[in-house]
Amino acid sequence: MPTVAHCRPSDLSETENGNAFSHAHATISEAIKPSNMAVIILPTLPFWLHLLIELPASLNFFLNPSEQLSSAAPQAHALVRQYAVLLFASSLVALIFATRQVDRTSRNVAGALAVYHLAPLVRAVSRVFGGEIGYGKGLGGPWIHLAVHGLCFVGLSRMYLSRPWRKNL
């Protein structure tokens, strides 16, 4: 009997012991035991971190666009909101890949998300060590940005680089 993640409608027919849903329920129950959660979350932790960091940022950018710029022209609000939607979309992509097994595609997506984290990481480094004047301490300030984007960059890069270097994988 296939697991819940691999069920097709044809797999959900009656079985000799009742129905396929009873087996599916047992599989789901086993998957959400606390002892199994680490097995589920740890391999995809960089995706969860990206989601945890970028989802609140996307909502903040969308709801408070004027707080993101020093002198916000009305036209800039549309650009900040567009960026917020892109961040939200990247969070949805991270959620999709956080809830599936790590494979070649997951690793490639991790590499792409790692590249994204370079820009806020470089900006945070310049604000912390270069004396660049920021626009306040929204969402924690430059030290927090340096730490969280650095953590995301390292985690996602490590996931990307952990791939087997064989052609067929």
CSV table of N, CA and C in Angstrom, one decimal:
chain,number,residue,atom,x,y,z
A,1,MET,N,0.9,-1.2,0.0
A,1,MET,CA,0.0,0.0,0.0
A,1,MET,C,0.9,1.2,0.0
A,2,PRO,N,0.7,2.2,-0.9
A,2,PRO,CA,1.5,3.4,-0.9
A,2,PRO,C,1.2,4.3,0.3
A,3,THR,N,2.2,5.1,0.6
A,3,THR,CA,2.0,6.1,1.7
A,3,THR,C,1.1,7.2,1.2
A,4,VAL,N,0.7,8.0,2.2
A,4,VAL,CA,-0.2,9.1,1.9
A,4,VAL,C,0.3,10.0,0.8
A,5,ALA,N,1.6,10.3,0.9
A,5,ALA,CA,2.2,11.2,-0.1
A,5,ALA,C,2.3,10.7,-1.5
A,6,HIS,N,2.1,9.3,-1.6
A,6,HIS,CA,2.2,8.7,-2.9
A,6,HIS,C,0.9,8.1,-3.4
A,7,CYS,N,-0.2,8.4,-2.8
A,7,CYS,CA,-1.5,7.9,-3.1
A,7,CYS,C,-2.1,8.5,-4.4
A,8,ARG,N,-2.6,7.6,-5.2
A,8,ARG,CA,-3.4,8.0,-6.4
A,8,ARG,C,-4.8,7.7,-6.1
A,9,PRO,N,-5.8,8.3,-6.8
A,9,PRO,CA,-7.2,8.0,-6.6
A,9,PRO,C,-7.4,6.5,-6.7
A,10,SER,N,-6.8,5.8,-7.6
A,10,SER,CA,-7.0,4.4,-7.8
A,10,SER,C,-6.5,3.6,-6.6
A,11,ASP,N,-5.6,4.1,-5.8
A,11,ASP,CA,-5.0,3.4,-4.6
A,11,ASP,C,-6.0,3.5,-3.5
A,12,LEU,N,-7.0,4.3,-3.6
A,12,LEU,CA,-8.0,4.5,-2.4
A,12,LEU,C,-9.2,3.6,-2.5
A,13,SER,N,-9.1,2.5,-3.2
A,13,SER,CA,-10.2,1.5,-3.3
A,13,SER,C,-10.3,0.7,-2.0
A,14,GLU,N,-11.4,0.0,-1.9
A,14,GLU,CA,-11.6,-0.9,-0.7
A,14,GLU,C,-10.4,-2.0,-0.7
A,15,THR,N,-10.0,-2.3,0.5
A,15,THR,CA,-9.0,-3.4,0.7
A,15,THR,C,-9.7,-4.5,1.5
A,16,GLU,N,-9.0,-5.6,1.6
A,16,GLU,CA,-9.6,-6.7,2.4
A,16,GLU,C,-9.8,-6.4,3.9
A,17,ASN,N,-9.1,-5.4,4.4
A,17,ASN,CA,-9.2,-5.1,5.8
A,17,ASN,C,-10.0,-3.9,6.1
A,18,GLY,N,-10.8,-3.4,5.2
A,18,GLY,CA,-11.5,-2.2,5.4
A,18,GLY,C,-11.3,-1.3,4.2
A,19,ASN,N,-10.7,-0.2,4.4
A,19,ASN,CA,-10.4,0.7,3.3
A,19,ASN,C,-9.0,1.3,3.4
A,20,ALA,N,-8.6,1.9,2.4
A,20,ALA,CA,-7.2,2.4,2.3
A,20,ALA,C,-7.0,3.6,3.2
A,21,PHE,N,-8.1,4.3,3.6
A,21,PHE,CA,-8.0,5.4,4.5
A,21,PHE,C,-7.5,5.1,5.9
A,22,SER,N,-7.8,3.9,6.3
A,22,SER,CA,-7.3,3.5,7.6
A,22,SER,C,-5.8,3.4,7.6
A,23,HIS,N,-5.2,2.9,6.5
A,23,HIS,CA,-3.8,2.8,6.4
A,23,HIS,C,-3.2,4.2,6.3
A,24,ALA,N,-3.9,5.0,5.5
A,24,ALA,CA,-3.4,6.4,5.3
A,24,ALA,C,-3.4,7.1,6.7
A,25,HIS,N,-4.4,6.9,7.5
A,25,HIS,CA,-4.5,7.6,8.8
A,25,HIS,C,-3.3,7.1,9.7
A,26,ALA,N,-3.0,5.9,9.6
A,26,ALA,CA,-1.8,5.4,10.4
A,26,ALA,C,-0.5,6.0,9.9
A,27,THR,N,-0.4,6.2,8.6
A,27,THR,CA,0.8,6.8,8.1
A,27,THR,C,0.9,8.2,8.5
A,28,ILE,N,-0.2,9.0,8.5
A,28,ILE,CA,-0.2,10.4,8.9
A,28,ILE,C,0.2,10.4,10.4
A,29,SER,N,-0.5,9.6,11.2
A,29,SER,CA,-0.2,9.6,12.6
A,29,SER,C,1.2,9.3,13.0
A,30,GLU,N,1.9,8.4,12.3
A,30,GLU,CA,3.3,8.1,12.5
A,30,GLU,C,4.1,9.3,12.1
A,31,ALA,N,3.8,10.0,11.0
A,31,ALA,CA,4.6,11.1,10.5
A,31,ALA,C,4.6,12.3,11.5
A,32,ILE,N,3.5,12.5,12.2
A,32,ILE,CA,3.5,13.7,13.1
A,32,ILE,C,3.9,13.4,14.5
A,33,LYS,N,4.4,12.2,14.8
A,33,LYS,CA,4.9,12.0,16.1
A,33,LYS,C,6.1,12.9,16.4
A,34,PRO,N,6.3,13.5,17.6
A,34,PRO,CA,7.4,14.4,17.8
A,34,PRO,C,8.8,13.8,17.5
A,35,SER,N,8.9,12.5,17.7
A,35,SER,CA,10.2,11.8,17.4
A,35,SER,C,10.5,11.8,15.9
A,36,ASN,N,9.4,11.8,15.1
A,36,ASN,CA,9.6,11.8,13.6
A,36,ASN,C,9.7,13.3,13.0
A,37,MET,N,9.3,14.3,13.8
A,37,MET,CA,9.3,15.6,13.3
A,37,MET,C,10.7,16.1,12.9
A,38,ALA,N,11.7,15.7,13.7
A,38,ALA,CA,13.1,16.1,13.4
A,38,ALA,C,13.6,15.5,12.1
A,39,VAL,N,13.1,14.3,11.8
A,39,VAL,CA,13.5,13.6,10.6
A,39,VAL,C,12.9,14.3,9.4
A,40,ILE,N,11.7,14.9,9.6
A,40,ILE,CA,11.0,15.6,8.5
A,40,ILE,C,11.5,17.0,8.3
A,41,ILE,N,11.8,17.7,9.4
A,41,ILE,CA,12.1,19.1,9.3
A,41,ILE,C,13.6,19.3,9.1
A,42,LEU,N,14.5,18.6,9.7
A,42,LEU,CA,15.9,18.9,9.6
A,42,LEU,C,16.5,18.9,8.2
A,43,PRO,N,16.2,18.0,7.4
A,43,PRO,CA,16.8,18.0,6.0
A,43,PRO,C,16.3,19.3,5.2
A,44,THR,N,15.2,19.8,5.6
A,44,THR,CA,14.6,21.0,4.8
A,44,THR,C,14.7,22.3,5.7
A,45,LEU,N,15.4,22.2,6.8
A,45,LEU,CA,15.5,23.4,7.7
A,45,LEU,C,15.8,24.7,7.0
A,46,PRO,N,16.7,24.7,6.0
A,46,PRO,CA,17.0,26.0,5.3
A,46,PRO,C,15.8,26.6,4.6
A,47,PHE,N,14.9,25.8,4.1
A,47,PHE,CA,13.7,26.3,3.5
A,47,PHE,C,12.7,26.8,4.6
A,48,TRP,N,12.6,26.2,5.7
A,48,TRP,CA,11.8,26.7,6.8
A,48,TRP,C,12.4,28.0,7.3
A,49,LEU,N,13.7,28.1,7.4
A,49,LEU,CA,14.3,29.4,7.9
A,49,LEU,C,14.0,30.5,6.9
A,50,HIS,N,14.1,30.2,5.6
A,50,HIS,CA,13.8,31.3,4.6
A,50,HIS,C,12.3,31.7,4.7
A,51,LEU,N,11.4,30.7,4.9
A,51,LEU,CA,10.0,31.0,5.1
A,51,LEU,C,9.8,31.9,6.3
A,52,LEU,N,10.4,31.5,7.4
A,52,LEU,CA,10.2,32.2,8.7
A,52,LEU,C,10.7,33.6,8.6
A,53,ILE,N,11.8,33.9,7.9
A,53,ILE,CA,12.4,35.2,7.8
A,53,ILE,C,11.7,36.1,6.7
A,54,GLU,N,11.4,35.5,5.6
A,54,GLU,CA,10.9,36.3,4.5
A,54,GLU,C,9.4,36.5,4.5
A,55,LEU,N,8.6,35.7,5.1
A,55,LEU,CA,7.2,35.9,5.2
A,55,LEU,C,6.8,37.1,6.0
A,56,PRO,N,7.3,37.3,7.2
A,56,PRO,CA,7.0,38.6,7.9
A,56,PRO,C,7.6,39.8,7.2
A,57,ALA,N,8.7,39.7,6.5
A,57,ALA,CA,9.3,40.8,5.8
A,57,ALA,C,8.4,41.2,4.6
A,58,SER,N,7.9,40.2,3.9
A,58,SER,CA,7.0,40.5,2.8
A,58,SER,C,5.7,41.2,3.2
A,59,LEU,N,5.2,40.7,4.3
A,59,LEU,CA,4.0,41.4,4.9
A,59,LEU,C,4.3,42.8,5.3
A,60,ASN,N,5.4,43.0,6.0
A,60,ASN,CA,5.8,44.3,6.4
A,60,ASN,C,6.0,45.3,5.2
A,61,PHE,N,6.7,44.8,4.2
A,61,PHE,CA,6.9,45.6,3.0
A,61,PHE,C,5.6,46.0,2.3
A,62,PHE,N,4.7,45.0,2.3
A,62,PHE,CA,3.4,45.2,1.6
A,62,PHE,C,2.5,46.2,2.3
A,63,LEU,N,2.5,46.0,3.7
A,63,LEU,CA,1.6,46.8,4.5
A,63,LEU,C,2.1,48.2,4.8
A,64,ASN,N,3.5,48.3,4.9
A,64,ASN,CA,4.1,49.6,5.3
A,64,ASN,C,5.2,50.0,4.3
A,65,PRO,N,4.9,50.2,3.0
A,65,PRO,CA,5.9,50.5,2.1
A,65,PRO,C,6.7,51.8,2.3
A,66,SER,N,6.1,52.8,3.0
A,66,SER,CA,6.7,54.1,3.2
A,66,SER,C,7.8,53.9,4.2
A,67,GLU,N,7.8,52.9,5.1
A,67,GLU,CA,8.8,52.7,6.1
A,67,GLU,C,10.1,52.1,5.6
A,68,GLN,N,10.1,51.7,4.3
A,68,GLN,CA,11.2,51.0,3.7
A,68,GLN,C,12.2,52.0,3.1
A,69,LEU,N,11.8,53.2,2.8
A,69,LEU,CA,12.6,54.2,2.1
A,69,LEU,C,12.7,55.5,3.0
A,70,SER,N,13.8,56.2,2.8
A,70,SER,CA,14.0,57.4,3.6
A,70,SER,C,13.0,58.5,3.2
A,71,SER,N,12.9,58.8,1.9
A,71,SER,CA,11.9,59.7,1.5
A,71,SER,C,11.1,59.1,0.4
A,72,ALA,N,10.0,58.5,0.8
A,72,ALA,CA,9.2,57.7,0.0
A,72,ALA,C,8.3,58.5,-0.9
A,73,ALA,N,8.6,58.5,-2.2
A,73,ALA,CA,7.7,59.1,-3.2
A,73,ALA,C,6.5,58.1,-3.4
A,74,PRO,N,5.4,58.6,-3.8
A,74,PRO,CA,4.2,57.7,-3.9
A,74,PRO,C,4.5,56.6,-5.0
A,75,GLN,N,5.3,56.9,-6.0
A,75,GLN,CA,5.6,55.9,-7.0
A,75,GLN,C,6.4,54.8,-6.5
A,76,ALA,N,7.2,55.1,-5.5
A,76,ALA,CA,8.0,54.0,-4.9
A,76,ALA,C,7.2,53.0,-4.1
A,77,HIS,N,6.1,53.4,-3.6
A,77,HIS,CA,5.2,52.4,-2.9
A,77,HIS,C,4.9,51.2,-3.8
A,78,ALA,N,4.6,51.5,-5.0
A,78,ALA,CA,4.2,50.4,-5.9
A,78,ALA,C,5.4,49.4,-6.1
A,79,LEU,N,6.6,49.9,-6.2
A,79,LEU,CA,7.8,49.1,-6.3
A,79,LEU,C,8.1,48.3,-5.1
A,80,VAL,N,7.9,48.9,-3.9
A,80,VAL,CA,8.1,48.2,-2.7
A,80,VAL,C,7.1,47.1,-2.5
A,81,ARG,N,5.8,47.4,-2.9
A,81,ARG,CA,4.8,46.4,-2.8
A,81,ARG,C,5.0,45.2,-3.8
A,82,GLN,N,5.6,45.6,-5.0
A,82,GLN,CA,5.9,44.5,-5.9
A,82,GLN,C,7.0,43.6,-5.4
A,83,TYR,N,8.0,44.2,-4.8
A,83,TYR,CA,9.1,43.5,-4.1
A,83,TYR,C,8.5,42.6,-3.0
A,84,ALA,N,7.5,43.1,-2.3
A,84,ALA,CA,6.9,42.3,-1.2
A,84,ALA,C,6.2,41.1,-1.8
A,85,VAL,N,5.5,41.2,-2.9
A,85,VAL,CA,4.9,40.1,-3.5
A,85,VAL,C,5.9,39.1,-4.0
A,86,LEU,N,7.0,39.5,-4.5
A,86,LEU,CA,8.1,38.6,-4.9
A,86,LEU,C,8.7,37.9,-3.7
A,87,LEU,N,8.8,38.6,-2.6
A,87,LEU,CA,9.3,37.9,-1.3
A,87,LEU,C,8.2,36.9,-0.9
A,88,PHE,N,7.0,37.2,-1.0
A,88,PHE,CA,5.9,36.3,-0.6
A,88,PHE,C,5.9,35.1,-1.5
A,89,ALA,N,6.1,35.3,-2.8
A,89,ALA,CA,6.2,34.1,-3.7
A,89,ALA,C,7.4,33.2,-3.4
A,90,SER,N,8.5,33.8,-3.0
A,90,SER,CA,9.7,33.0,-2.7
A,90,SER,C,9.4,32.3,-1.4
A,91,SER,N,8.6,32.8,-0.5
A,91,SER,CA,8.2,32.1,0.7
A,91,SER,C,7.3,30.9,0.4
A,92,LEU,N,6.4,31.1,-0.6
A,92,LEU,CA,5.6,30.0,-1.0
A,92,LEU,C,6.4,28.9,-1.6
A,93,VAL,N,7.4,29.2,-2.5
A,93,VAL,CA,8.3,28.3,-3.1
A,93,VAL,C,9.0,27.5,-2.0
A,94,ALA,N,9.5,28.2,-1.0
A,94,ALA,CA,10.2,27.6,0.2
A,94,ALA,C,9.3,26.7,0.9
A,95,LEU,N,8.0,27.0,1.1
A,95,LEU,CA,7.1,26.2,1.8
A,95,LEU,C,6.9,24.9,1.0
A,96,ILE,N,6.7,25.0,-0.3
A,96,ILE,CA,6.5,23.8,-1.2
A,96,ILE,C,7.7,22.9,-1.0
A,97,PHE,N,8.9,23.4,-1.0
A,97,PHE,CA,10.1,22.5,-1.0
A,97,PHE,C,10.4,22.1,0.5
A,98,ALA,N,9.9,22.8,1.4
A,98,ALA,CA,10.1,22.4,2.8
A,98,ALA,C,9.3,21.2,3.2
A,99,THR,N,8.2,21.0,2.4
A,99,THR,CA,7.3,19.9,2.8
A,99,THR,C,7.5,18.7,1.8
A,100,ARG,N,8.6,18.6,1.1
A,100,ARG,CA,8.8,17.4,0.3
A,100,ARG,C,10.3,16.9,0.6
A,101,GLN,N,10.6,15.7,0.1
A,101,GLN,CA,11.9,15.2,0.3
A,101,GLN,C,12.9,15.9,-0.5
A,102,VAL,N,14.1,16.0,0.0
A,102,VAL,CA,15.2,16.7,-0.7
A,102,VAL,C,15.7,15.9,-1.9
A,103,ASP,N,15.7,16.5,-3.1
A,103,ASP,CA,16.2,15.9,-4.3
A,103,ASP,C,17.0,16.9,-5.1
A,104,ARG,N,17.3,16.6,-6.3
A,104,ARG,CA,18.1,17.5,-7.1
A,104,ARG,C,17.4,18.8,-7.3
A,105,THR,N,16.1,18.8,-7.6
A,105,THR,CA,15.4,20.0,-7.8
A,105,THR,C,15.4,20.9,-6.5
A,106,SER,N,15.2,20.2,-5.4
A,106,SER,CA,15.2,21.0,-4.1
A,106,SER,C,16.5,21.6,-3.9
A,107,ARG,N,17.6,20.9,-4.2
A,107,ARG,CA,18.9,21.5,-4.0
A,107,ARG,C,19.1,22.7,-5.0
A,108,ASN,N,18.7,22.6,-6.2
A,108,ASN,CA,18.8,23.7,-7.1
A,108,ASN,C,18.0,24.9,-6.6
A,109,VAL,N,16.8,24.7,-6.1
A,109,VAL,CA,16.0,25.8,-5.6
A,109,VAL,C,16.7,26.4,-4.4
A,110,ALA,N,17.3,25.6,-3.6
A,110,ALA,CA,18.1,26.1,-2.4
A,110,ALA,C,19.2,27.0,-2.9
A,111,GLY,N,19.9,26.6,-4.0
A,111,GLY,CA,20.9,27.4,-4.5
A,111,GLY,C,20.4,28.8,-5.0
A,112,ALA,N,19.3,28.8,-5.7
A,112,ALA,CA,18.7,30.0,-6.1
A,112,ALA,C,18.3,30.9,-5.0
A,113,LEU,N,17.7,30.4,-3.9
A,113,LEU,CA,17.3,31.2,-2.8
A,113,LEU,C,18.5,31.7,-2.0
A,114,ALA,N,19.6,30.9,-2.0
A,114,ALA,CA,20.9,31.4,-1.4
A,114,ALA,C,21.4,32.6,-2.1
A,115,VAL,N,21.3,32.6,-3.5
A,115,VAL,CA,21.8,33.8,-4.2
A,115,VAL,C,21.0,35.0,-3.8
A,116,TYR,N,19.6,34.8,-3.6
A,116,TYR,CA,18.8,36.0,-3.2
A,116,TYR,C,19.4,36.5,-1.9
A,117,HIS,N,19.7,35.7,-0.9
A,117,HIS,CA,20.1,36.2,0.4
A,117,HIS,C,21.5,36.9,0.4
A,118,LEU,N,22.2,36.8,-0.7
A,118,LEU,CA,23.4,37.6,-0.8
A,118,LEU,C,23.2,39.1,-0.8
A,119,ALA,N,22.2,39.6,-1.5
A,119,ALA,CA,21.9,41.0,-1.5
A,119,ALA,C,21.6,41.6,-0.2
A,120,PRO,N,20.7,41.1,0.6
A,120,PRO,CA,20.5,41.7,2.0
A,120,PRO,C,21.6,41.4,2.9
A,121,LEU,N,22.4,40.4,2.7
A,121,LEU,CA,23.6,40.1,3.5
A,121,LEU,C,24.6,41.2,3.2
A,122,VAL,N,24.9,41.5,2.0
A,122,VAL,CA,25.9,42.5,1.6
A,122,VAL,C,25.4,43.9,2.2
A,123,ARG,N,24.2,44.2,2.0
A,123,ARG,CA,23.7,45.4,2.6
A,123,ARG,C,23.8,45.5,4.1
A,124,ALA,N,23.5,44.4,4.8
A,124,ALA,CA,23.7,44.4,6.2
A,124,ALA,C,25.2,44.6,6.6
A,125,VAL,N,26.1,43.9,5.9
A,125,VAL,CA,27.5,44.1,6.2
A,125,VAL,C,27.9,45.5,6.0
A,126,SER,N,27.4,46.1,4.9
A,126,SER,CA,27.8,47.5,4.7
A,126,SER,C,27.2,48.5,5.7
A,127,ARG,N,26.1,48.2,6.3
A,127,ARG,CA,25.5,49.0,7.3
A,127,ARG,C,26.2,48.8,8.6
A,128,VAL,N,26.6,47.6,8.9
A,128,VAL,CA,27.3,47.3,10.2
A,128,VAL,C,28.7,47.7,10.2
A,129,PHE,N,29.5,47.4,9.2
A,129,PHE,CA,30.9,47.6,9.2
A,129,PHE,C,31.3,48.9,8.4
A,130,GLY,N,30.5,49.3,7.4
A,130,GLY,CA,30.8,50.4,6.6
A,130,GLY,C,30.3,51.7,7.0
A,131,GLY,N,29.5,51.7,8.0
A,131,GLY,CA,28.9,53.0,8.5
A,131,GLY,C,27.8,53.5,7.7
A,132,GLU,N,27.2,52.7,6.8
A,132,GLU,CA,26.1,53.2,5.9
A,132,GLU,C,24.9,53.5,6.8
A,133,ILE,N,24.3,54.6,6.6
A,133,ILE,CA,23.2,55.0,7.4
A,133,ILE,C,22.0,54.2,6.9
A,134,GLY,N,21.3,53.6,7.8
A,134,GLY,CA,20.1,52.8,7.5
A,134,GLY,C,18.8,53.7,7.6
A,135,TYR,N,17.7,53.1,7.4
A,135,TYR,CA,16.4,53.8,7.5
A,135,TYR,C,15.7,53.4,8.8
A,136,GLY,N,16.4,53.2,9.9
A,136,GLY,CA,15.8,52.8,11.1
A,136,GLY,C,16.1,51.4,11.5
A,137,LYS,N,15.4,50.9,12.5
A,137,LYS,CA,15.7,49.6,13.0
A,137,LYS,C,14.5,48.6,12.7
A,138,GLY,N,13.8,48.8,11.6
A,138,GLY,CA,12.7,48.0,11.3
A,138,GLY,C,13.1,46.5,11.2
A,139,LEU,N,12.4,45.7,11.8
A,139,LEU,CA,12.6,44.2,11.8
A,139,LEU,C,14.0,43.9,12.4
A,140,GLY,N,14.5,44.6,13.3
A,140,GLY,CA,15.6,44.2,14.1
A,140,GLY,C,16.9,45.0,13.8
A,141,GLY,N,17.0,45.7,12.8
A,141,GLY,CA,18.3,46.5,12.6
A,141,GLY,C,19.3,45.6,11.8
A,142,PRO,N,20.5,46.3,11.5
A,142,PRO,CA,21.5,45.7,10.7
A,142,PRO,C,22.1,44.4,11.2
A,143,TRP,N,22.3,44.4,12.6
A,143,TRP,CA,23.0,43.2,13.1
A,143,TRP,C,22.1,42.0,13.0
A,144,ILE,N,20.8,42.1,13.2
A,144,ILE,CA,19.8,41.0,13.1
A,144,ILE,C,19.8,40.6,11.6
A,145,HIS,N,19.7,41.6,10.7
A,145,HIS,CA,19.7,41.2,9.3
A,145,HIS,C,21.0,40.5,8.9
A,146,LEU,N,22.1,40.9,9.4
A,146,LEU,CA,23.4,40.2,9.1
A,146,LEU,C,23.3,38.7,9.6
A,147,ALA,N,22.8,38.5,10.8
A,147,ALA,CA,22.7,37.2,11.3
A,147,ALA,C,21.7,36.3,10.6
A,148,VAL,N,20.5,36.8,10.4
A,148,VAL,CA,19.5,35.9,9.8
A,148,VAL,C,19.8,35.6,8.3
A,149,HIS,N,20.2,36.7,7.6
A,149,HIS,CA,20.5,36.4,6.1
A,149,HIS,C,21.8,35.6,6.0
A,150,GLY,N,22.7,35.8,6.9
A,150,GLY,CA,23.9,34.9,6.9
A,150,GLY,C,23.6,33.5,7.1
A,151,LEU,N,22.7,33.3,8.1
A,151,LEU,CA,22.3,31.9,8.4
A,151,LEU,C,21.5,31.3,7.3
A,152,CYS,N,20.6,32.0,6.7
A,152,CYS,CA,19.9,31.5,5.5
A,152,CYS,C,20.8,31.2,4.3
A,153,PHE,N,21.8,32.2,4.1
A,153,PHE,CA,22.7,32.0,3.0
A,153,PHE,C,23.5,30.7,3.2
A,154,VAL,N,24.1,30.5,4.4
A,154,VAL,CA,24.9,29.4,4.7
A,154,VAL,C,24.1,28.1,4.6
A,155,GLY,N,22.9,28.1,5.2
A,155,GLY,CA,22.1,26.9,5.2
A,155,GLY,C,21.7,26.5,3.8
A,156,LEU,N,21.2,27.4,3.0
A,156,LEU,CA,20.7,27.1,1.6
A,156,LEU,C,21.9,26.8,0.7
A,157,SER,N,23.0,27.4,0.9
A,157,SER,CA,24.2,27.1,0.1
A,157,SER,C,24.7,25.7,0.4
A,158,ARG,N,24.7,25.4,1.7
A,158,ARG,CA,25.1,24.1,2.1
A,158,ARG,C,24.2,23.0,1.6
A,159,MET,N,22.9,23.2,1.5
A,159,MET,CA,22.0,22.3,0.9
A,159,MET,C,22.3,22.1,-0.5
A,160,TYR,N,22.5,23.2,-1.2
A,160,TYR,CA,22.8,23.2,-2.7
A,160,TYR,C,24.1,22.4,-2.9
A,161,LEU,N,25.1,22.7,-2.1
A,161,LEU,CA,26.5,22.1,-2.4
A,161,LEU,C,26.5,20.7,-1.8
A,162,SER,N,25.5,20.2,-1.1
A,162,SER,CA,25.6,18.8,-0.6
A,162,SER,C,25.2,17.8,-1.6
A,163,ARG,N,24.9,18.2,-2.8
A,163,ARG,CA,24.4,17.3,-3.8
A,163,ARG,C,25.5,16.3,-4.2
A,164,PRO,N,25.2,15.1,-4.5
A,164,PRO,CA,26.1,14.2,-5.1
A,164,PRO,C,26.6,14.7,-6.5
A,165,TRP,N,27.8,14.7,-6.8
A,165,TRP,CA,28.3,15.3,-8.0
A,165,TRP,C,28.3,14.2,-9.2
A,166,ARG,N,27.3,13.4,-9.1
A,166,ARG,CA,27.1,12.4,-10.3
A,166,ARG,C,26.1,13.0,-11.2
A,167,LYS,N,26.3,12.7,-12.5
A,167,LYS,CA,25.5,13.3,-13.5
A,167,LYS,C,24.0,12.9,-13.4
A,168,ASN,N,23.7,11.7,-13.0
A,168,ASN,CA,22.3,11.2,-13.0
A,168,ASN,C,21.6,11.6,-11.8
A,169,LEU,N,22.2,12.3,-10.8
A,169,LEU,CA,21.4,12.7,-9.6
A,169,LEU,C,21.1,14.1,-9.7
